[in-house]
Short mmCIF file of C-alpha atoms and ligand atoms in Angstrom, two decimals:
data_model
loop_
_atom_site.label_atom_id
_atom_site.label_comp_id
_atom_site.label_asym_id
_atom_site.label_seq_id
_atom_site.Cartn_x
_atom_site.Cartn_y
_atom_site.Cartn_z
CA MET A 854 5.42 -29.40 12.11
CA THR A 855 9.26 -29.15 12.06
CA VAL A 856 10.33 -25.86 10.63
CA ASP A 857 13.13 -26.04 8.00
CA ILE A 858 15.42 -23.17 8.97
CA SER A 859 18.01 -23.58 6.24
CA ALA A 860 16.74 -20.77 4.03
CA GLY A 861 16.47 -18.35 6.94
CA THR A 862 19.95 -19.28 8.13
CA ARG A 863 21.35 -18.65 4.66
CA LEU A 864 19.86 -15.14 4.73
CA GLY A 865 21.53 -14.51 8.11
CA LEU A 866 18.33 -14.12 10.13
CA ALA A 867 18.65 -14.05 13.94
CA ARG A 868 15.38 -16.04 13.94
CA PRO A 869 15.67 -18.24 10.78
CA ASP A 870 12.28 -19.77 11.53
CA LEU A 871 10.73 -16.45 10.44
CA LEU A 872 11.43 -17.51 6.84
CA ARG A 873 8.55 -19.94 6.34
CA GLU A 874 8.15 -21.93 3.18
CA HIS A 875 4.64 -23.14 4.12
CA ALA A 876 1.30 -21.39 3.84
CA LEU A 877 -0.87 -20.79 6.90
CA ILE A 878 -4.31 -22.28 6.25
CA GLY A 879 -6.79 -22.40 9.08
CA GLY A 880 -4.09 -22.26 11.69
CA ILE A 881 -2.03 -25.06 10.11
CA TRP A 882 1.21 -24.62 8.18
CA LEU A 883 0.80 -26.48 4.93
CA ASP A 884 2.98 -27.34 1.99
CA SER A 885 2.06 -28.45 -1.58
CA PRO A 886 3.79 -30.45 -4.18
CA ALA A 887 3.78 -27.49 -6.50
CA ARG A 888 5.96 -24.65 -5.28
CA ILE A 889 6.86 -21.11 -6.40
CA ALA A 890 10.40 -19.83 -6.15
CA VAL A 891 10.91 -16.41 -4.53
CA ALA A 892 13.82 -14.55 -6.15
CA ASN A 893 15.90 -11.56 -4.94
CA PRO A 894 15.32 -8.86 -7.63
CA ALA A 895 18.85 -7.55 -7.08
CA ASP A 896 20.58 -10.62 -8.45
CA GLY A 897 17.97 -13.33 -9.23
CA THR A 898 19.10 -15.66 -6.47
CA ILE A 899 16.41 -17.87 -5.01
CA ILE A 900 15.68 -16.97 -1.38
CA GLY A 901 13.06 -19.59 -0.72
CA HIS A 902 9.99 -21.37 -2.06
CA VAL A 903 6.33 -21.17 -1.12
CA PRO A 904 3.49 -23.58 -1.90
CA ASN A 905 1.39 -22.91 -4.95
CA MET A 906 -2.01 -23.32 -3.31
CA GLY A 907 -5.24 -23.50 -5.25
CA ALA A 908 -8.96 -23.17 -4.85
CA GLY A 909 -9.22 -26.18 -2.41
CA GLU A 910 -6.81 -24.68 0.14
CA THR A 911 -8.41 -21.22 -0.24
CA THR A 912 -11.87 -22.64 0.48
CA ARG A 913 -10.42 -24.48 3.52
CA ALA A 914 -9.08 -21.11 4.70
CA VAL A 915 -12.53 -19.55 4.31
CA ASP A 916 -14.13 -22.47 6.24
CA ALA A 917 -11.80 -21.84 9.15
CA ALA A 918 -12.25 -18.07 8.94
CA VAL A 919 -16.03 -18.41 9.29
CA ILE A 920 -15.66 -20.41 12.51
CA ALA A 921 -12.91 -18.22 14.00
CA GLN A 922 -14.71 -15.01 13.20
CA ALA A 923 -17.84 -15.98 15.09
CA SER A 924 -15.87 -16.29 18.35
CA TRP A 925 -13.53 -13.34 17.73
CA ALA A 926 -16.44 -10.98 17.16
CA LYS A 927 -17.68 -11.84 20.65
CA GLU A 928 -14.48 -10.65 22.31
CA THR A 929 -14.30 -7.10 23.69
CA GLY A 930 -12.55 -4.41 21.69
CA LYS A 931 -10.02 -4.23 24.50
CA ALA A 932 -9.13 -7.94 24.26
CA ARG A 933 -8.79 -7.71 20.44
CA GLY A 934 -6.68 -4.59 20.80
CA LEU A 935 -4.31 -6.29 23.23
CA VAL A 936 -3.54 -9.06 20.65
CA LEU A 937 -2.80 -6.37 18.04
CA THR A 938 -0.52 -4.62 20.53
CA ARG A 939 1.37 -7.81 21.18
CA TRP A 940 1.72 -8.41 17.46
CA ALA A 941 3.16 -4.92 16.96
CA GLU A 942 5.62 -5.48 19.87
CA LEU A 943 6.80 -8.74 18.18
CA ILE A 944 7.24 -6.91 14.91
CA HIS A 945 9.46 -4.36 16.62
CA ALA A 946 11.39 -7.05 18.45
CA ASN A 947 12.11 -8.84 15.15
CA ALA A 948 12.48 -5.69 13.02
CA GLU A 949 15.90 -6.40 11.74
CA ASP A 950 15.01 -9.86 10.44
CA LEU A 951 11.80 -8.57 8.89
CA ALA A 952 13.77 -5.79 7.16
CA ARG A 953 16.40 -8.22 5.80
CA LEU A 954 13.69 -10.54 4.54
CA MET A 955 11.89 -7.67 2.90
CA THR A 956 15.03 -6.28 1.19
CA ALA A 957 15.89 -9.79 0.00
CA GLU A 958 12.53 -10.40 -1.73
CA GLN A 959 11.49 -6.87 -2.71
CA GLY A 960 14.75 -5.05 -3.23
CA LYS A 961 14.25 -1.83 -1.30
CA PRO A 962 17.30 -0.50 0.67
CA LEU A 963 17.62 -1.83 4.24
CA ALA A 964 16.99 1.63 5.63
CA GLU A 965 13.69 1.88 3.74
CA ALA A 966 12.79 -1.67 4.74
CA ARG A 967 13.35 -0.84 8.43
CA GLY A 968 11.08 2.16 7.91
CA GLU A 969 8.44 -0.02 6.42
CA VAL A 970 8.63 -2.46 9.35
CA ALA A 971 7.86 0.43 11.74
CA TYR A 972 5.13 1.73 9.38
CA ALA A 973 3.60 -1.75 9.41
CA ALA A 974 3.58 -1.92 13.19
CA SER A 975 2.07 1.56 13.42
CA PHE A 976 -1.22 0.32 11.90
CA LEU A 977 -1.51 -2.43 14.51
CA GLU A 978 -0.74 0.13 17.27
CA TRP A 979 -3.27 2.60 15.93
CA PHE A 980 -6.11 0.15 15.39
CA ALA A 981 -5.41 -1.60 18.74
CA GLY A 982 -6.74 1.70 20.22
CA GLU A 983 -9.52 2.11 17.66
CA ALA A 984 -10.91 -1.35 18.62
CA ARG A 985 -12.19 0.22 21.87
CA ARG A 986 -13.69 3.25 20.20
CA VAL A 987 -16.38 1.64 18.00
CA THR A 988 -19.56 3.45 18.97
CA GLY A 989 -23.14 3.01 17.81
CA GLU A 990 -25.92 5.61 18.03
CA LEU A 991 -29.15 6.09 19.84
CA LEU A 992 -31.29 8.20 17.46
CA THR A 993 -34.07 10.60 18.35
CA PRO A 994 -37.05 8.53 17.28
CA HIS A 995 -39.56 9.42 14.68
CA ALA A 996 -42.55 8.34 16.79
CA ILE A 997 -43.29 8.32 20.54
CA ASP A 998 -43.69 4.55 20.62
CA ARG A 999 -40.38 3.75 18.92
CA ARG A 1000 -36.73 3.60 19.92
CA LEU A 1001 -33.95 3.54 17.36
CA LEU A 1002 -30.52 1.90 18.05
CA VAL A 1003 -27.78 1.83 15.39
CA ARG A 1004 -25.16 -0.81 16.02
CA LYS A 1005 -21.80 -1.11 14.28
CA GLU A 1006 -20.99 -4.75 13.61
CA PRO A 1007 -17.97 -6.46 11.93
CA VAL A 1008 -18.63 -7.18 8.27
CA GLY A 1009 -17.48 -10.82 8.73
CA VAL A 1010 -14.86 -12.70 6.70
CA VAL A 1011 -12.62 -10.38 4.68
CA ALA A 1012 -10.50 -11.34 1.67
CA ALA A 1013 -7.35 -9.27 1.10
CA VAL A 1014 -5.09 -9.19 -1.96
CA THR A 1015 -1.91 -7.19 -1.38
CA PRO A 1016 0.98 -5.96 -3.56
CA TRP A 1017 4.75 -6.48 -3.67
CA ASN A 1018 5.82 -2.80 -3.27
CA PHE A 1019 5.06 -2.76 0.54
CA PRO A 1020 5.16 -6.42 1.54
CA LEU A 1021 4.32 -5.78 5.19
CA ALA A 1022 2.58 -2.36 5.56
CA MET A 1023 -0.09 -2.97 2.94
CA ILE A 1024 -1.09 -6.10 4.89
CA THR A 1025 -1.30 -4.52 8.35
CA ARG A 1026 -3.10 -1.46 6.95
CA LYS A 1027 -5.93 -3.87 6.11
CA ALA A 1028 -5.53 -6.59 8.73
CA ALA A 1029 -5.30 -4.24 11.74
CA PRO A 1030 -8.71 -2.60 11.23
CA ALA A 1031 -10.22 -5.89 10.18
CA PHE A 1032 -9.19 -7.65 13.32
CA ALA A 1033 -9.89 -4.63 15.49
CA ALA A 1034 -13.46 -4.61 14.15
CA GLY A 1035 -13.95 -8.30 14.86
CA CYS A 1036 -13.46 -9.67 11.32
CA ALA A 1037 -11.41 -12.65 10.07
CA MET A 1038 -9.09 -12.36 7.06
CA VAL A 1039 -7.93 -14.62 4.22
CA LEU A 1040 -4.95 -13.04 2.62
CA LYS A 1041 -3.35 -13.58 -0.68
CA PRO A 1042 -0.01 -11.78 -0.78
CA SER A 1043 1.81 -11.03 -3.98
CA GLU A 1044 3.57 -14.12 -5.34
CA LEU A 1045 6.65 -11.90 -5.64
CA THR A 1046 6.91 -11.13 -1.92
CA PRO A 1047 5.11 -13.86 0.06
CA LEU A 1048 7.87 -14.43 2.62
CA SER A 1049 7.31 -11.18 4.47
CA ALA A 1050 3.60 -12.00 4.67
CA LEU A 1051 4.36 -15.47 6.10
CA ALA A 1052 6.86 -13.98 8.65
CA LEU A 1053 4.03 -11.66 9.72
CA ALA A 1054 1.72 -14.64 10.15
CA VAL A 1055 4.36 -16.41 12.41
CA LEU A 1056 4.31 -13.37 14.68
CA ALA A 1057 0.56 -13.12 14.54
CA GLN A 1058 0.30 -16.67 15.91
CA GLU A 1059 2.80 -15.85 18.63
CA ALA A 1060 0.81 -12.76 19.51
CA GLY A 1061 -2.21 -14.94 20.18
CA LEU A 1062 -4.33 -14.37 17.09
CA PRO A 1063 -6.71 -17.37 17.18
CA ASN A 1064 -6.19 -20.23 14.70
CA GLY A 1065 -8.10 -19.73 11.51
CA LEU A 1066 -8.67 -15.98 11.99
CA PHE A 1067 -5.78 -15.16 9.66
CA SER A 1068 -4.82 -17.38 6.80
CA VAL A 1069 -2.11 -16.59 4.30
CA VAL A 1070 -2.69 -18.40 1.02
CA THR A 1071 0.35 -18.31 -1.29
CA GLY A 1072 0.21 -19.09 -4.97
CA ASP A 1073 -0.97 -18.06 -8.40
CA ALA A 1074 -3.57 -15.31 -8.47
CA ALA A 1075 -6.18 -16.83 -10.67
CA PRO A 1076 -7.44 -19.95 -8.64
CA ILE A 1077 -7.10 -18.18 -5.30
CA GLY A 1078 -8.72 -14.98 -6.62
CA ASP A 1079 -11.64 -16.95 -8.00
CA VAL A 1080 -12.53 -18.14 -4.44
CA LEU A 1081 -11.77 -14.85 -2.79
CA THR A 1082 -14.08 -12.95 -5.15
CA GLY A 1083 -16.67 -15.68 -5.61
CA ASP A 1084 -17.28 -17.36 -2.21
CA LYS A 1085 -20.40 -15.87 -0.76
CA ARG A 1086 -19.23 -16.29 2.81
CA ILE A 1087 -16.61 -13.61 2.20
CA ARG A 1088 -18.41 -10.37 2.86
CA LYS A 1089 -15.69 -7.90 2.07
CA PHE A 1090 -12.93 -7.79 -0.53
CA THR A 1091 -9.98 -5.40 -0.17
CA PHE A 1092 -7.34 -4.92 -2.77
CA THR A 1093 -4.23 -2.80 -3.32
CA GLY A 1094 -2.71 -3.00 -6.81
CA SER A 1095 -3.20 -1.90 -10.36
CA THR A 1096 -6.33 -0.11 -11.60
CA ALA A 1097 -6.94 -2.71 -14.34
CA VAL A 1098 -6.78 -5.71 -11.98
CA GLY A 1099 -8.77 -3.86 -9.32
CA LYS A 1100 -11.62 -3.13 -11.70
CA MET A 1101 -11.76 -6.75 -12.81
CA LEU A 1102 -11.77 -8.11 -9.30
CA ALA A 1103 -14.36 -5.59 -8.07
CA ALA A 1104 -16.66 -6.58 -10.88
CA ARG A 1105 -16.40 -10.21 -9.89
CA CYS A 1106 -17.25 -9.35 -6.29
CA MET A 1107 -20.57 -7.89 -7.40
CA GLY A 1108 -21.72 -11.48 -8.18
CA THR A 1109 -22.16 -11.91 -4.37
CA VAL A 1110 -22.50 -8.19 -3.62
CA LYS A 1111 -19.47 -7.93 -1.37
CA ARG A 1112 -18.29 -4.72 0.22
CA VAL A 1113 -15.25 -3.64 -1.82
CA SER A 1114 -12.43 -1.27 -1.08
CA LEU A 1115 -9.75 -0.55 -3.61
CA GLU A 1116 -6.44 1.26 -3.39
CA LEU A 1117 -5.40 1.52 -7.00
CA GLY A 1118 -2.88 3.27 -9.23
CA GLY A 1119 -2.06 6.96 -9.28
CA ASN A 1120 -0.63 9.54 -11.63
CA ALA A 1121 0.53 12.03 -9.04
CA PRO A 1122 1.37 15.56 -10.21
CA LEU A 1123 3.98 17.42 -8.19
CA ILE A 1124 3.46 21.14 -8.85
CA VAL A 1125 6.30 23.61 -8.11
CA PHE A 1126 5.27 27.24 -8.27
CA ASP A 1127 7.74 30.09 -8.83
CA ASP A 1128 7.20 31.21 -5.22
CA ALA A 1129 8.19 27.82 -3.79
CA ASP A 1130 11.16 27.27 -1.47
CA LEU A 1131 13.54 25.80 -4.01
CA ASP A 1132 15.44 23.51 -1.58
CA ALA A 1133 12.21 22.27 0.01
CA ALA A 1134 10.72 21.51 -3.45
CA VAL A 1135 13.76 19.59 -4.59
CA GLU A 1136 13.89 17.59 -1.35
CA GLY A 1137 10.12 16.91 -1.54
CA ALA A 1138 10.41 15.85 -5.18
CA ILE A 1139 13.23 13.33 -4.43
CA ALA A 1140 11.43 12.01 -1.33
CA SER A 1141 8.20 11.44 -3.34
CA LYS A 1142 9.62 10.40 -6.70
CA PHE A 1143 12.50 8.13 -5.61
CA ARG A 1144 11.00 6.44 -2.55
CA ASN A 1145 11.05 2.68 -3.17
CA ALA A 1146 12.75 3.30 -6.56
CA GLY A 1147 9.68 5.13 -7.73
CA GLN A 1148 7.46 2.07 -7.07
CA THR A 1149 4.73 3.53 -4.91
CA CYS A 1150 1.18 4.48 -5.93
CA VAL A 1151 1.74 7.93 -4.41
CA CYS A 1152 5.12 8.62 -6.09
CA ALA A 1153 5.17 11.87 -7.99
CA ASN A 1154 4.65 10.74 -11.58
CA ARG A 1155 4.76 14.13 -13.35
CA LEU A 1156 6.69 17.21 -12.10
CA LEU A 1157 4.86 20.32 -13.24
CA VAL A 1158 7.24 23.26 -12.79
CA GLN A 1159 6.46 26.98 -13.36
CA SER A 1160 8.66 28.68 -15.90
CA GLY A 1161 10.28 31.20 -13.47
CA ILE A 1162 11.82 28.46 -11.29
CA TYR A 1163 12.12 25.75 -13.94
CA ASP A 1164 15.85 26.04 -14.76
CA ASP A 1165 17.01 26.37 -11.11
CA PHE A 1166 14.74 23.53 -10.08
CA SER A 1167 15.79 21.11 -12.77
CA LYS A 1168 19.52 21.88 -12.29
CA LYS A 1169 19.35 21.31 -8.56
CA LEU A 1170 17.19 18.26 -8.86
CA ALA A 1171 19.52 16.67 -11.39
CA GLU A 1172 22.54 17.45 -9.18
CA LYS A 1173 20.98 15.71 -6.17
CA VAL A 1174 19.60 12.79 -8.09
CA GLY A 1175 23.01 12.24 -9.61
CA LYS A 1176 24.32 11.57 -6.05
CA LEU A 1177 21.85 8.83 -5.21
CA VAL A 1178 23.67 5.53 -4.52
CA VAL A 1179 22.14 2.60 -6.40
CA GLY A 1180 22.86 -0.99 -5.46
CA PRO A 1181 21.74 -4.16 -3.74
CA GLY A 1182 20.18 -3.27 -0.34
CA LEU A 1183 21.77 -6.24 1.56
CA VAL A 1184 25.35 -5.44 0.46
CA GLY A 1185 25.89 -1.86 1.68
CA PRO A 1186 24.11 1.39 2.39
CA THR A 1187 22.16 2.48 -0.73
CA ASP A 1188 19.53 5.05 -1.63
CA GLN A 1189 17.93 2.97 -4.27
CA GLY A 1190 17.61 -0.74 -4.92
CA PRO A 1191 16.55 -2.70 -8.06
CA LEU A 1192 13.20 -2.56 -9.71
CA ILE A 1193 11.00 -5.54 -8.97
CA ASP A 1194 11.52 -7.38 -12.32
CA LYS A 1195 12.55 -7.15 -15.95
CA ARG A 1196 9.13 -6.01 -16.95
CA ALA A 1197 9.47 -2.94 -14.74
CA VAL A 1198 12.81 -2.14 -16.26
CA GLU A 1199 11.34 -2.46 -19.78
CA LYS A 1200 8.49 -0.06 -18.89
CA ALA A 1201 11.01 2.51 -17.56
CA ARG A 1202 13.03 2.17 -20.79
CA THR A 1203 9.88 2.61 -22.91
CA HIS A 1204 8.76 5.75 -20.99
CA VAL A 1205 12.23 7.31 -21.31
CA ALA A 1206 12.38 6.56 -25.04
CA ASP A 1207 8.89 7.94 -25.55
CA ALA A 1208 9.71 11.13 -23.59
CA THR A 1209 12.90 11.82 -25.57
CA ALA A 1210 11.15 11.07 -28.89
CA GLY A 1211 8.64 13.77 -27.93
CA GLY A 1212 11.40 16.44 -27.33
CA GLY A 1213 12.48 15.59 -23.70
CA ARG A 1214 16.16 15.94 -22.79
CA VAL A 1215 17.81 13.54 -20.28
CA LEU A 1216 19.78 15.52 -17.67
CA ILE A 1217 20.89 12.51 -15.69
CA GLY A 1218 20.38 8.72 -15.85
CA GLY A 1219 18.10 7.44 -18.56
CA GLU A 1220 19.09 3.84 -18.79
CA ALA A 1221 19.20 0.46 -17.08
CA LEU A 1222 22.42 0.02 -15.09
CA SER A 1223 22.97 -3.68 -15.83
CA ASP A 1224 21.53 -6.47 -17.87
CA ASP A 1225 21.12 -8.85 -14.99
CA GLY A 1226 20.03 -7.02 -11.84
CA ASN A 1227 16.90 -4.92 -12.64
CA PHE A 1228 18.71 -1.70 -11.61
CA PHE A 1229 17.60 1.50 -13.37
CA ALA A 1230 19.54 4.76 -13.06
CA PRO A 1231 17.79 7.58 -11.22
CA THR A 1232 16.66 9.76 -14.02
CA VAL A 1233 15.68 13.40 -14.65
CA ILE A 1234 14.22 14.45 -18.01
CA VAL A 1235 13.30 18.01 -18.88
CA ASP A 1236 10.99 19.52 -21.52
CA VAL A 1237 8.64 16.51 -21.34
CA SER A 1238 5.39 16.87 -23.22
CA PRO A 1239 2.19 16.57 -21.20
CA ASP A 1240 1.14 13.89 -23.71
CA ALA A 1241 4.24 11.71 -23.00
CA LEU A 1242 3.68 8.23 -21.50
CA LEU A 1243 5.52 9.56 -18.42
CA CYS A 1244 2.58 11.86 -17.80
CA ARG A 1245 -0.26 9.59 -18.97
CA GLU A 1246 0.66 6.30 -17.36
CA GLU A 1247 1.96 5.36 -13.93
CA THR A 1248 5.69 4.86 -14.65
CA PHE A 1249 6.52 3.06 -11.33
CA ALA A 1250 10.27 3.70 -11.79
CA PRO A 1251 12.90 6.22 -10.79
CA VAL A 1252 12.23 8.50 -13.72
CA ALA A 1253 11.28 12.13 -13.08
CA GLY A 1254 9.83 13.94 -16.11
CA LEU A 1255 9.52 17.77 -15.85
CA VAL A 1256 6.81 19.63 -17.68
CA ARG A 1257 6.85 23.46 -17.86
CA PHE A 1258 3.79 25.61 -17.18
CA GLU A 1259 3.05 29.35 -17.05
CA THR A 1260 -0.10 29.91 -15.00
CA GLU A 1261 -1.78 28.44 -11.96
CA ALA A 1262 -4.89 27.64 -14.02
CA GLU A 1263 -2.78 25.77 -16.55
CA ALA A 1264 -1.10 23.70 -13.81
CA ILE A 1265 -4.43 22.74 -12.23
CA ALA A 1266 -5.91 21.77 -15.61
CA MET A 1267 -2.86 19.59 -16.40
CA ALA A 1268 -2.87 18.03 -12.92
CA ASN A 1269 -6.55 17.03 -13.18
CA ASP A 1270 -6.30 15.76 -16.77
CA THR A 1271 -6.16 12.11 -15.78
CA ASP A 1272 -8.49 9.32 -14.73
CA ALA A 1273 -6.39 8.81 -11.57
CA GLY A 1274 -6.91 10.75 -8.33
CA LEU A 1275 -4.76 9.33 -5.59
CA ALA A 1276 -2.10 11.82 -4.44
CA ALA A 1277 -0.87 15.27 -5.60
CA TYR A 1278 1.81 17.59 -4.26
CA VAL A 1279 2.04 21.37 -4.27
CA PHE A 1280 5.08 23.55 -3.45
CA THR A 1281 4.26 27.20 -2.83
CA ARG A 1282 4.92 29.90 -0.20
CA ASP A 1283 1.89 31.97 -1.26
CA ILE A 1284 -0.62 31.60 1.58
CA ASP A 1285 -3.74 32.17 -0.70
CA ARG A 1286 -2.44 29.70 -3.26
CA ALA A 1287 -1.77 27.15 -0.51
CA TRP A 1288 -5.51 27.11 0.20
CA ARG A 1289 -6.76 27.55 -3.35
CA VAL A 1290 -4.79 24.96 -5.26
CA PRO A 1291 -5.35 21.93 -2.97
CA GLU A 1292 -9.11 22.68 -3.05
CA MET A 1293 -9.05 22.60 -6.85
CA LEU A 1294 -7.14 19.29 -7.18
CA GLN A 1295 -9.27 16.20 -7.80
CA TYR A 1296 -7.22 13.94 -5.55
CA GLY A 1297 -7.79 12.02 -2.29
CA MET A 1298 -4.55 13.33 -0.68
CA VAL A 1299 -2.56 16.48 -1.22
CA GLY A 1300 0.98 17.06 0.07
CA LEU A 1301 1.51 20.76 0.61
CA ASN A 1302 5.22 21.63 0.76
CA THR A 1303 6.05 18.03 1.48
CA GLY A 1304 6.61 14.90 -0.60
CA LEU A 1305 5.72 12.45 2.14
CA ILE A 1306 2.12 12.13 3.24
CA SER A 1307 1.67 8.58 4.50
CA THR A 1308 0.94 7.91 8.23
CA GLU A 1309 -1.32 5.63 10.17
CA VAL A 1310 -3.05 8.68 11.64
CA ALA A 1311 -4.46 10.02 8.33
CA PRO A 1312 -6.87 8.60 5.78
CA PHE A 1313 -5.07 7.11 2.77
CA GLY A 1314 -7.06 6.63 -0.47
CA GLY A 1315 -8.04 8.07 -3.77
CA VAL A 1316 -10.93 9.43 -5.83
CA LYS A 1317 -11.85 8.82 -9.51
CA GLU A 1318 -10.28 5.57 -10.80
CA SER A 1319 -7.71 5.48 -7.97
CA GLY A 1320 -10.08 3.58 -5.80
CA MET A 1321 -12.66 3.68 -3.05
CA GLY A 1322 -12.57 3.48 0.74
CA ARG A 1323 -9.91 4.87 3.06
CA GLU A 1324 -7.21 3.06 4.98
CA GLY A 1325 -5.55 4.24 8.18
CA SER A 1326 -6.96 6.81 10.67
CA HIS A 1327 -10.29 6.43 12.50
CA HIS A 1328 -11.91 6.36 9.04
CA GLY A 1329 -10.07 3.08 8.29
CA MET A 1330 -12.38 1.17 10.61
CA ASP A 1331 -15.48 2.10 8.60
CA ASP A 1332 -14.72 -0.31 5.77
CA TYR A 1333 -14.76 -3.25 8.19
CA LEU A 1334 -17.94 -2.32 10.05
CA GLN A 1335 -21.54 -2.40 8.91
CA LEU A 1336 -24.53 -0.60 10.38
CA LYS A 1337 -27.49 -2.40 11.82
CA LEU A 1338 -30.67 -0.61 12.87
CA VAL A 1339 -32.73 -1.98 15.73
CA CYS A 1340 -36.06 -0.29 15.64
CA GLN A 1341 -38.00 -1.16 18.81
CA ALA A 1342 -41.66 -0.66 19.49
CA ILE A 1343 -42.43 0.30 23.12
CA SER A 1344 -45.42 1.31 25.15
CA PRO A 1345 -45.06 5.05 25.55
CA ALA A 1346 -45.13 6.50 29.08
C1 LIG B 1202 1.23 2.38 -2.03
O1 LIG B 1202 2.07 2.53 -2.81
O2 LIG B 1202 0.16 1.77 -2.32
C2 LIG B 1202 1.32 2.79 -0.55
C3 LIG B 1202 2.27 3.88 -0.32
C4 LIG B 1202 2.18 4.40 1.10
O3 LIG B 1202 1.50 3.88 1.98
O4 LIG B 1202 2.83 5.40 1.36
#
């Protein structure tokens, strides 16, 4: 296939061939008559097009995955790990292009995109090592004429559906353990950010990932999703995205009893106690709330602040937030890019209006910055009611709503009063409280005196309706491995 490099050249990529406008199905780059335009959320310009694939192409990807997986599973962990290591090296070598591409299609500032490129590579580096550390068990038998061996085997073909907010890292966080374990993967990236996924696939091929092991099927969710949740040859389904969609897809997977892991929405409380280090709490709140313009599942969604520190904290937070530079990531250094689309801007507007109608006061920001670029001002609102939409729904925007509380028990009750249970944050210098409060919080992850908790080394995931399974860390392999018991009868000595 001749690669059309015009779109990549327009974007100023050193390697314009990384901007692929074809889907990778069973090791072959394919186009289709129907195509989807990929737009820059900062200004609406079209960066490229990808094929709008359907059920036929998705099934073809599964066919190829079945064949490729059978051979890949026979490789040693070391051999699989070496391919992942090469893939990570290629990601680092092309980091600037990957970051540019990501900023162009997703909007995050270039500095954040560079950070995400390194974060994406870190999962490949981590699981390259884990590939060698899959160990079974020899159990003490229950009878003298029996021997019990527990093997850990790859689950088989995996389907992955990934979101637009982290166009690279949410893919490698799933693909790295899957390939390390000996699985194949059919990926459906978000239709809003497919170009990063396709660039990743170019580098995967160059790293030596066998044809068919990794397909990237671009297109509308419904026909592709029907195959990924319905084809019985797919033995595991992994999804990062909204709780509503995750529940619906998981229910469909039960028709063929697939293993399912879900990384869904959060409603993270960030609790600041009177005894907190004020500067650290403000820094932590900004790092958590305004990362990726507030568009992460682990962003602080509600800032619960004790009354003794409330005024100082809100003043300092508003001062710092007022200094954040907002603008298109590709044009100059910025702290915050656009939201992903108009719908996201509308939701932010609705949440601000609802908070102020309920008695909230806007200290800074509070409105969209332009009619045509999806930019929303970094916002701080005080005196927000715990019943406001800002506290009940995931806002996914740069809007920090502060709720006042008096006692520790009250803060914990408010924090746990939600169906979500992904991440929570606590700022305190009281050593007893630092143990007590995280233990009481019904969340999968707690940041203690920090607003940043994500790393390839630690398990990422939620409880309650925020999902099931864990990604990253040595636990991240478990979702891609299944246990097999071999119970052997022997003649005893
Ligand atoms: C997410 O928003 O789903 C992922 C955020 C992270 O990995 O830190």
